[in-house]
Amino acid sequence: MSDLIQLLTADGVRVEHPDVAFSPDPSLLDTYGDEPGVLRALLRDMTLVRRFDVEATALQRHGELGLWPSSLGQEAAQIGAGRALAPGDYVFPTYRDHGIAWCRRIDPVDLLGVFRGTDHVGWDPEEKRYAPVTIVIGAHTLHAVGYALGALHDGAVGTGDASRDTAVLACFGDGATSQGDVNEAMVFAASYHVPVVFFLQNNHWAISEPVTRQSRIPLVQRAAGFGFPGYRVDGNDVLATYAVVQRALEHARTGQGPVLVEAVTYRMGAHTTTDDPTRYRTDDDLEVWRRRDPIDRLARYLRTTGGADDAWFAALEAEADELGADVRARCHALPDPSPLVSFDATYAEITPTLAAQRAEVAALLDGTEVAR
């Protein structure tokens, strides 16, 4: 299946697809009451993640972060995929997947710590089922396949026990598809039939290289070459992304092997705060995608169908402002790590040479001499 799957148009109109429907998990319905409640929750997620992203970008501009990779415009792809995950599923993220991290209940300030240089990973990966962020493009897809192979060998696939069956979500962008690691991961996943969903966010740019230069065919068609199913979904449509990733994860959990999901979206901001996108893309192109904004379309749908009123939107705006202020204050308060952490947290058993170096650093910190 390679046609673009869409359930909510850019104008905020629900449409039908012959094979895919939006069907929220019972746990979401229990939590939020009914389908309109689930839709409001999805819109709240996207709105708060965007507010966090805007605040993080501002913090970097003020010198509080070393770097920031914005997720502006990709909220539907990330919230749709993140909300489709079951509690036991495991995520291997990129550095831009702030929305999926949000869905795994990771404190946004812990994400900031990575880019402030105060921590390598501020959460427990096993508890959150969310691996540390990988900066090297595409390298973590091999880690994801290895983890999925482990789940397969542990008998945590296709048992019919929802509390045991596990799928792995391997996230990457269109630029990563040009990397050998990603292609090797797909060969390995197909060969061993592992429970992994390759979640590709095609945001159209690998820094300054357009996707049209990276691939002569739609990226989803690569799945057929590896011998597993592929879905191409409107990544600015949170309903469609949720439905497609939900189906793909179920496919993997039940022992039917890997799946590729290409979510077609757009990076509205720069690649990172070191990038200037005005040097390689046009305002006209950007304007086309502004009209496909993922938050605007769901907000429009909820307004026109009576799913949310002005009071609800005002409360959400206030909550977003409160989140921004909280993130800003707690980022400023992040403590500088001790230089000794590099010695204490890297090795299980430190070597004599490193022990001597550690003592030297400790002495410098204490302002005392080191015996030689």
CSV table of C-alpha atoms in Angstrom, one decimal:
chain,number,residue,atom,x,y,z
A,1,MET,CA,0.0,0.0,0.0
A,2,SER,CA,1.8,3.2,-1.1
A,3,ASP,CA,-1.0,5.8,-1.7
A,4,LEU,CA,-1.0,8.7,0.8
A,5,ILE,CA,-3.4,7.8,3.6
A,6,GLN,CA,-5.4,10.7,5.0
A,7,LEU,CA,-8.3,10.9,7.4
A,8,LEU,CA,-8.4,14.7,8.1
A,9,THR,CA,-7.8,17.2,5.3
A,10,ALA,CA,-5.8,20.4,5.6
A,11,ASP,CA,-9.2,22.2,5.8
A,12,GLY,CA,-10.2,20.2,8.9
A,13,VAL,CA,-12.7,17.8,7.1
A,14,ARG,CA,-12.9,14.1,8.1
A,15,VAL,CA,-12.6,11.8,5.1
A,16,GLU,CA,-12.8,8.0,4.7
A,17,HIS,CA,-10.1,5.6,3.6
A,18,PRO,CA,-11.1,2.2,2.2
A,19,ASP,CA,-8.5,0.3,4.4
A,20,VAL,CA,-7.7,2.5,7.4
A,21,ALA,CA,-10.0,4.1,10.0
A,22,PHE,CA,-9.3,6.1,13.2
A,23,SER,CA,-10.2,3.8,16.0
A,24,PRO,CA,-8.8,4.9,19.4
A,25,ASP,CA,-7.4,2.3,21.7
A,26,PRO,CA,-9.9,1.4,24.6
A,27,SER,CA,-7.4,2.8,27.1
A,28,LEU,CA,-7.6,6.2,25.4
A,29,LEU,CA,-11.4,6.1,25.4
A,30,ASP,CA,-11.4,5.1,29.1
A,31,THR,CA,-9.1,8.0,29.9
A,32,TYR,CA,-10.8,10.7,27.8
A,33,GLY,CA,-14.4,9.5,27.8
A,34,ASP,CA,-15.3,9.5,24.1
A,35,GLU,CA,-13.8,10.1,20.7
A,36,PRO,CA,-14.1,14.0,20.9
A,37,GLY,CA,-12.3,13.7,24.2
A,38,VAL,CA,-9.5,11.7,22.6
A,39,LEU,CA,-9.3,14.3,19.8
A,40,ARG,CA,-9.0,17.1,22.3
A,41,ALA,CA,-6.2,15.2,24.1
A,42,LEU,CA,-4.3,14.8,20.8
A,43,LEU,CA,-4.7,18.5,20.1
A,44,ARG,CA,-3.5,19.4,23.6
A,45,ASP,CA,-0.5,17.1,23.1
A,46,MET,CA,0.5,18.8,19.8
A,47,THR,CA,-0.1,22.3,21.2
A,48,LEU,CA,2.0,21.8,24.3
A,49,VAL,CA,4.8,20.1,22.4
A,50,ARG,CA,4.9,23.0,20.0
A,51,ARG,CA,5.0,25.5,22.9
A,52,PHE,CA,7.8,23.5,24.5
A,53,ASP,CA,9.7,23.5,21.2
A,54,VAL,CA,9.3,27.3,20.7
A,55,GLU,CA,10.6,27.8,24.3
A,56,ALA,CA,13.6,25.5,23.7
A,57,THR,CA,14.5,27.4,20.5
A,58,ALA,CA,14.3,30.7,22.4
A,59,LEU,CA,16.5,29.2,25.2
A,60,GLN,CA,19.1,28.2,22.7
A,61,ARG,CA,19.0,31.7,21.1
A,62,HIS,CA,19.7,33.1,24.6
A,63,GLY,CA,22.7,30.9,25.1
A,64,GLU,CA,21.1,28.4,27.5
A,65,LEU,CA,21.4,25.4,25.2
A,66,GLY,CA,24.3,24.4,22.9
A,67,LEU,CA,22.0,23.4,20.1
A,68,TRP,CA,18.3,22.7,19.5
A,69,PRO,CA,16.7,20.6,16.7
A,70,SER,CA,13.2,22.0,16.3
A,71,SER,CA,10.2,19.7,15.7
A,72,LEU,CA,8.0,22.6,14.5
A,73,GLY,CA,5.5,21.3,11.9
A,74,GLN,CA,6.0,17.6,12.8
A,75,GLU,CA,3.7,17.4,15.8
A,76,ALA,CA,1.0,15.3,14.2
A,77,ALA,CA,3.5,12.7,13.0
A,78,GLN,CA,5.1,12.4,16.5
A,79,ILE,CA,2.0,12.6,18.6
A,80,GLY,CA,0.1,10.2,16.3
A,81,ALA,CA,2.9,7.6,16.5
A,82,GLY,CA,3.6,8.2,20.2
A,83,ARG,CA,-0.1,7.8,21.2
A,84,ALA,CA,-0.3,4.5,19.2
A,85,LEU,CA,2.4,2.9,21.3
A,86,ALA,CA,1.4,0.3,23.9
A,87,PRO,CA,3.0,0.6,27.3
A,88,GLY,CA,5.4,-2.3,26.7
A,89,ASP,CA,6.6,-1.1,23.3
A,90,TYR,CA,10.1,0.4,23.0
A,91,VAL,CA,11.2,3.5,21.1
A,92,PHE,CA,14.6,4.2,19.6
A,93,PRO,CA,14.4,8.0,18.8
A,94,THR,CA,16.2,10.6,16.9
A,95,TYR,CA,17.3,14.0,18.4
A,96,ARG,CA,14.1,15.6,17.0
A,97,ASP,CA,11.3,13.3,18.4
A,98,HIS,CA,10.2,15.6,21.2
A,99,GLY,CA,6.5,14.7,20.7
A,100,ILE,CA,7.1,11.0,21.0
A,101,ALA,CA,9.1,11.6,24.2
A,102,TRP,CA,6.2,13.6,25.5
A,103,CYS,CA,3.9,10.6,24.9
A,104,ARG,CA,6.3,8.5,26.9
A,105,ARG,CA,5.9,10.9,29.8
A,106,ILE,CA,9.5,12.1,29.7
A,107,ASP,CA,10.0,15.4,31.5
A,108,PRO,CA,10.7,18.0,28.7
A,109,VAL,CA,13.5,19.5,30.9
A,110,ASP,CA,15.3,16.2,30.7
A,111,LEU,CA,15.4,16.6,27.0
A,112,LEU,CA,16.9,20.1,27.5
A,113,GLY,CA,19.6,18.7,29.7
A,114,VAL,CA,20.9,16.7,26.8
A,115,PHE,CA,21.4,19.8,24.7
A,116,ARG,CA,22.5,22.0,27.7
A,117,GLY,CA,25.3,19.5,28.3
A,118,THR,CA,24.2,18.7,31.9
A,119,ASP,CA,23.2,15.1,31.2
A,120,HIS,CA,23.5,12.4,28.6
A,121,VAL,CA,20.1,11.0,29.3
A,122,GLY,CA,17.9,12.4,32.1
A,123,TRP,CA,15.4,9.5,32.2
A,124,ASP,CA,15.4,5.8,32.9
A,125,PRO,CA,15.3,4.2,29.4
A,126,GLU,CA,13.8,1.0,30.7
A,127,GLU,CA,11.1,2.6,32.8
A,128,LYS,CA,10.1,5.0,30.0
A,129,ARG,CA,10.7,2.4,27.2
A,130,TYR,CA,12.5,5.2,25.4
A,131,ALA,CA,16.2,4.8,24.5
A,132,PRO,CA,18.7,7.7,24.8
A,133,VAL,CA,18.7,10.1,22.0
A,134,THR,CA,21.1,9.2,19.1
A,135,ILE,CA,22.8,12.1,17.4
A,136,VAL,CA,24.6,9.9,14.7
A,137,ILE,CA,22.2,9.7,11.8
A,138,GLY,CA,20.5,6.4,11.5
A,139,ALA,CA,22.8,4.5,13.7
A,140,HIS,CA,20.1,3.6,16.3
A,141,THR,CA,18.0,1.7,13.7
A,142,LEU,CA,20.5,-1.2,14.1
A,143,HIS,CA,20.1,-0.9,17.9
A,144,ALA,CA,16.3,-1.0,17.5
A,145,VAL,CA,16.5,-4.2,15.3
A,146,GLY,CA,18.8,-5.8,17.9
A,147,TYR,CA,16.4,-5.0,20.7
A,148,ALA,CA,13.5,-6.3,18.6
A,149,LEU,CA,15.5,-9.5,17.9
A,150,GLY,CA,16.0,-9.9,21.7
A,151,ALA,CA,12.3,-9.5,22.2
A,152,LEU,CA,11.7,-12.2,19.7
A,153,HIS,CA,14.1,-14.6,21.4
A,154,ASP,CA,12.6,-13.8,24.7
A,155,GLY,CA,9.2,-15.0,23.4
A,156,ALA,CA,7.6,-11.5,23.8
A,157,VAL,CA,6.1,-11.6,20.3
A,158,GLY,CA,2.9,-13.1,19.0
A,159,THR,CA,1.9,-14.7,22.3
A,160,GLY,CA,-1.6,-13.2,22.4
A,161,ASP,CA,-0.8,-11.7,25.8
A,162,ALA,CA,-1.1,-7.9,25.4
A,163,SER,CA,0.9,-7.3,28.5
A,164,ARG,CA,3.8,-9.3,27.1
A,165,ASP,CA,3.9,-8.8,23.4
A,166,THR,CA,6.3,-6.1,22.3
A,167,ALA,CA,7.0,-4.0,19.2
A,168,VAL,CA,9.9,-1.6,18.6
A,169,LEU,CA,9.5,1.8,17.0
A,170,ALA,CA,12.7,2.9,15.2
A,171,CYS,CA,12.5,6.6,14.3
A,172,PHE,CA,14.5,8.4,11.6
A,173,GLY,CA,14.2,11.0,9.0
A,174,ASP,CA,14.4,11.0,5.2
A,175,GLY,CA,18.1,11.9,5.3
A,176,ALA,CA,18.8,8.7,7.3
A,177,THR,CA,17.5,6.5,4.4
A,178,SER,CA,20.7,7.4,2.5
A,179,GLN,CA,22.8,5.9,5.3
A,180,GLY,CA,24.1,2.3,5.2
A,181,ASP,CA,23.0,1.7,8.8
A,182,VAL,CA,19.3,2.1,7.9
A,183,ASN,CA,19.5,-0.2,4.9
A,184,GLU,CA,21.5,-2.8,6.9
A,185,ALA,CA,18.9,-2.6,9.7
A,186,MET,CA,16.1,-3.3,7.2
A,187,VAL,CA,17.9,-6.3,5.7
A,188,PHE,CA,18.5,-7.7,9.2
A,189,ALA,CA,14.9,-7.0,10.2
A,190,ALA,CA,13.5,-8.7,7.1
A,191,SER,CA,15.9,-11.7,7.4
A,192,TYR,CA,14.9,-12.4,11.0
A,193,HIS,CA,11.3,-11.3,10.9
A,194,VAL,CA,11.7,-9.0,13.9
A,195,PRO,CA,8.9,-7.0,15.5
A,196,VAL,CA,10.1,-3.5,14.4
A,197,VAL,CA,8.2,-0.6,12.9
A,198,PHE,CA,10.5,1.7,10.9
A,199,PHE,CA,8.9,5.1,11.4
A,200,LEU,CA,10.3,7.5,8.8
A,201,GLN,CA,9.4,11.2,9.1
A,202,ASN,CA,9.9,12.5,5.6
A,203,ASN,CA,10.2,16.2,6.4
A,204,HIS,CA,11.6,16.9,2.9
A,205,TRP,CA,15.1,18.1,3.9
A,206,ALA,CA,18.3,16.4,5.0
A,207,ILE,CA,19.7,19.6,6.3
A,208,SER,CA,19.9,21.4,2.9
A,209,GLU,CA,19.5,18.4,0.6
A,210,PRO,CA,15.9,17.9,-0.7
A,211,VAL,CA,14.3,14.5,-0.6
A,212,THR,CA,13.9,14.5,-4.4
A,213,ARG,CA,17.7,14.4,-4.7
A,214,GLN,CA,18.0,11.6,-2.1
A,215,SER,CA,15.5,9.2,-3.7
A,216,ARG,CA,14.1,8.8,-7.2
A,217,ILE,CA,11.1,6.9,-5.9
A,218,PRO,CA,8.7,7.5,-2.9
A,219,LEU,CA,10.7,6.3,0.1
A,220,VAL,CA,7.9,3.9,1.1
A,221,GLN,CA,8.5,1.8,-2.0
A,222,ARG,CA,11.8,0.7,-0.5
A,223,ALA,CA,9.9,-1.6,1.9
A,224,ALA,CA,8.9,-3.8,-1.0
A,225,GLY,CA,12.6,-4.2,-1.9
A,226,PHE,CA,13.3,-5.5,1.6
A,227,GLY,CA,10.2,-7.7,1.5
A,228,PHE,CA,7.9,-6.2,4.1
A,229,PRO,CA,4.9,-3.9,4.0
A,230,GLY,CA,5.0,-0.2,3.7
A,231,TYR,CA,2.5,2.5,4.4
A,232,ARG,CA,2.6,6.2,3.3
A,233,VAL,CA,0.6,8.5,5.5
A,234,ASP,CA,-0.1,12.2,5.7
A,235,GLY,CA,2.2,13.0,8.6
A,236,ASN,CA,0.4,16.3,9.2
A,237,ASP,CA,-2.8,14.4,9.9
A,238,VAL,CA,-2.6,13.1,13.5
A,239,LEU,CA,-5.7,10.8,13.0
A,240,ALA,CA,-4.2,9.0,10.0
A,241,THR,CA,-0.7,8.7,11.5
A,242,TYR,CA,-2.2,7.3,14.7
A,243,ALA,CA,-4.3,4.8,12.8
A,244,VAL,CA,-1.4,3.6,10.5
A,245,VAL,CA,1.2,3.3,13.2
A,246,GLN,CA,-1.4,1.5,15.4
A,247,ARG,CA,-1.9,-1.0,12.7
A,248,ALA,CA,1.9,-1.4,12.0
A,249,LEU,CA,2.7,-1.9,15.7
A,250,GLU,CA,0.0,-4.5,16.0
A,251,HIS,CA,1.4,-6.3,12.9
A,252,ALA,CA,4.8,-6.4,14.6
A,253,ARG,CA,3.6,-7.4,18.0
A,254,THR,CA,1.7,-10.3,16.6
A,255,GLY,CA,4.8,-11.8,15.0
A,256,GLN,CA,4.1,-10.7,11.4
A,257,GLY,CA,7.5,-9.0,11.1
A,258,PRO,CA,8.7,-5.5,10.2
A,259,VAL,CA,6.8,-2.6,8.7
A,260,LEU,CA,7.9,0.7,7.2
A,261,VAL,CA,5.7,3.8,7.8
A,262,GLU,CA,6.6,6.9,5.8
A,263,ALA,CA,4.9,9.9,7.4
A,264,VAL,CA,5.0,12.8,4.9
A,265,THR,CA,5.4,16.0,6.8
A,266,TYR,CA,7.5,19.2,6.7
A,267,ARG,CA,10.2,20.7,8.9
A,268,MET,CA,8.9,24.3,9.3
A,269,GLY,CA,12.0,25.5,11.1
A,270,ALA,CA,15.7,25.1,10.6
A,271,HIS,CA,17.4,21.7,10.8
A,272,THR,CA,19.0,22.9,14.0
A,273,THR,CA,19.7,26.3,15.4
A,274,THR,CA,23.0,26.4,13.5
A,275,ASP,CA,21.2,26.2,10.2
A,276,ASP,CA,19.7,28.9,8.0
A,277,PRO,CA,17.0,27.4,5.8
A,278,THR,CA,16.4,30.6,3.9
A,279,ARG,CA,19.6,29.7,1.9
A,280,TYR,CA,18.1,26.6,0.3
A,281,ARG,CA,14.3,26.8,0.3
A,282,THR,CA,11.7,29.4,-0.8
A,283,ASP,CA,9.0,31.3,1.1
A,284,ASP,CA,6.5,29.9,-1.4
A,285,ASP,CA,7.3,26.3,-0.5
A,286,LEU,CA,7.1,27.2,3.2
A,287,GLU,CA,3.7,28.8,2.7
A,288,VAL,CA,2.3,25.7,1.1
A,289,TRP,CA,3.1,23.7,4.2
A,290,ARG,CA,1.9,26.4,6.6
A,291,ARG,CA,-1.6,25.9,5.0
A,292,ARG,CA,-1.3,22.2,6.0
A,293,ASP,CA,-0.4,22.9,9.6
A,294,PRO,CA,-1.2,19.8,11.7
A,295,ILE,CA,-2.5,21.8,14.7
A,296,ASP,CA,-4.7,24.2,12.8
A,297,ARG,CA,-6.5,21.4,10.9
A,298,LEU,CA,-7.5,19.5,14.0
A,299,ALA,CA,-8.5,22.7,15.8
A,300,ARG,CA,-10.7,23.6,12.9
A,301,TYR,CA,-12.4,20.2,12.9
A,302,LEU,CA,-13.1,20.4,16.7
A,303,ARG,CA,-14.5,24.0,16.3
A,304,THR,CA,-16.8,23.1,13.4
A,305,THR,CA,-18.1,19.9,15.0
A,306,GLY,CA,-18.6,21.4,18.5
A,307,GLY,CA,-15.9,19.2,20.0
A,308,ALA,CA,-14.2,22.2,21.7
A,309,ASP,CA,-15.3,25.7,22.4
A,310,ASP,CA,-13.6,29.1,23.0
A,311,ALA,CA,-13.3,28.5,26.7
A,312,TRP,CA,-11.5,25.2,26.1
A,313,PHE,CA,-9.1,26.8,23.6
A,314,ALA,CA,-8.4,29.7,26.0
A,315,ALA,CA,-7.6,27.2,28.8
A,316,LEU,CA,-5.2,25.4,26.5
A,317,GLU,CA,-3.5,28.6,25.6
A,318,ALA,CA,-3.0,29.4,29.3
A,319,GLU,CA,-1.7,25.9,30.0
A,320,ALA,CA,0.8,26.3,27.1
A,321,ASP,CA,2.1,29.6,28.5
A,322,GLU,CA,2.4,28.0,31.9
A,323,LEU,CA,4.4,25.1,30.5
A,324,GLY,CA,6.7,27.5,28.7
A,325,ALA,CA,7.4,29.5,31.9
A,326,ASP,CA,8.0,26.3,33.9
A,327,VAL,CA,10.4,24.9,31.3
A,328,ARG,CA,12.3,28.1,31.1
A,329,ALA,CA,12.7,28.4,34.9
A,330,ARG,CA,13.7,24.8,35.4
A,331,CYS,CA,16.2,24.9,32.5
A,332,HIS,CA,17.9,27.9,34.2
A,333,ALA,CA,18.1,25.9,37.4
A,334,LEU,CA,19.7,22.8,35.9
A,335,PRO,CA,22.8,22.1,37.9
A,336,ASP,CA,26.2,21.9,36.2
A,337,PRO,CA,27.5,18.3,36.5
A,338,SER,CA,30.7,17.6,38.2
A,339,PRO,CA,33.7,16.9,35.8
A,340,LEU,CA,34.2,13.7,37.8
A,341,VAL,CA,31.0,12.2,36.4
A,342,SER,CA,32.9,11.4,33.2
A,343,PHE,CA,35.0,9.0,35.3
A,344,ASP,CA,32.4,7.7,37.6
A,345,ALA,CA,29.6,7.0,35.1
A,346,THR,CA,31.5,5.7,32.1
A,347,TYR,CA,33.2,2.6,33.4
A,348,ALA,CA,32.0,-0.2,35.7
A,349,GLU,CA,35.6,-0.6,36.9
A,350,ILE,CA,38.0,2.3,36.4
A,351,THR,CA,41.6,1.5,35.2
A,352,PRO,CA,44.6,2.6,37.3
A,353,THR,CA,45.5,5.2,34.6
A,354,LEU,CA,42.0,6.7,34.7
A,355,ALA,CA,42.0,6.6,38.5
A,356,ALA,CA,45.1,8.7,38.6
A,357,GLN,CA,43.6,11.2,36.1
A,358,ARG,CA,40.4,11.3,38.3
A,359,ALA,CA,42.5,12.1,41.3
A,360,GLU,CA,44.2,14.9,39.4
A,361,VAL,CA,40.9,16.4,38.3
A,362,ALA,CA,39.5,16.1,41.9
A,363,ALA,CA,42.6,17.8,43.2
A,364,LEU,CA,42.2,20.7,40.7
A,365,LEU,CA,38.6,21.0,41.8
A,366,ASP,CA,39.6,21.1,45.4
A,367,GLY,CA,42.5,23.5,44.8
A,368,THR,CA,45.0,21.1,46.3
A,369,GLU,CA,48.2,19.6,44.9
A,370,VAL,CA,48.4,16.0,43.6
A,371,ALA,CA,51.1,13.8,45.0
A,372,ARG,CA,53.3,12.5,42.1
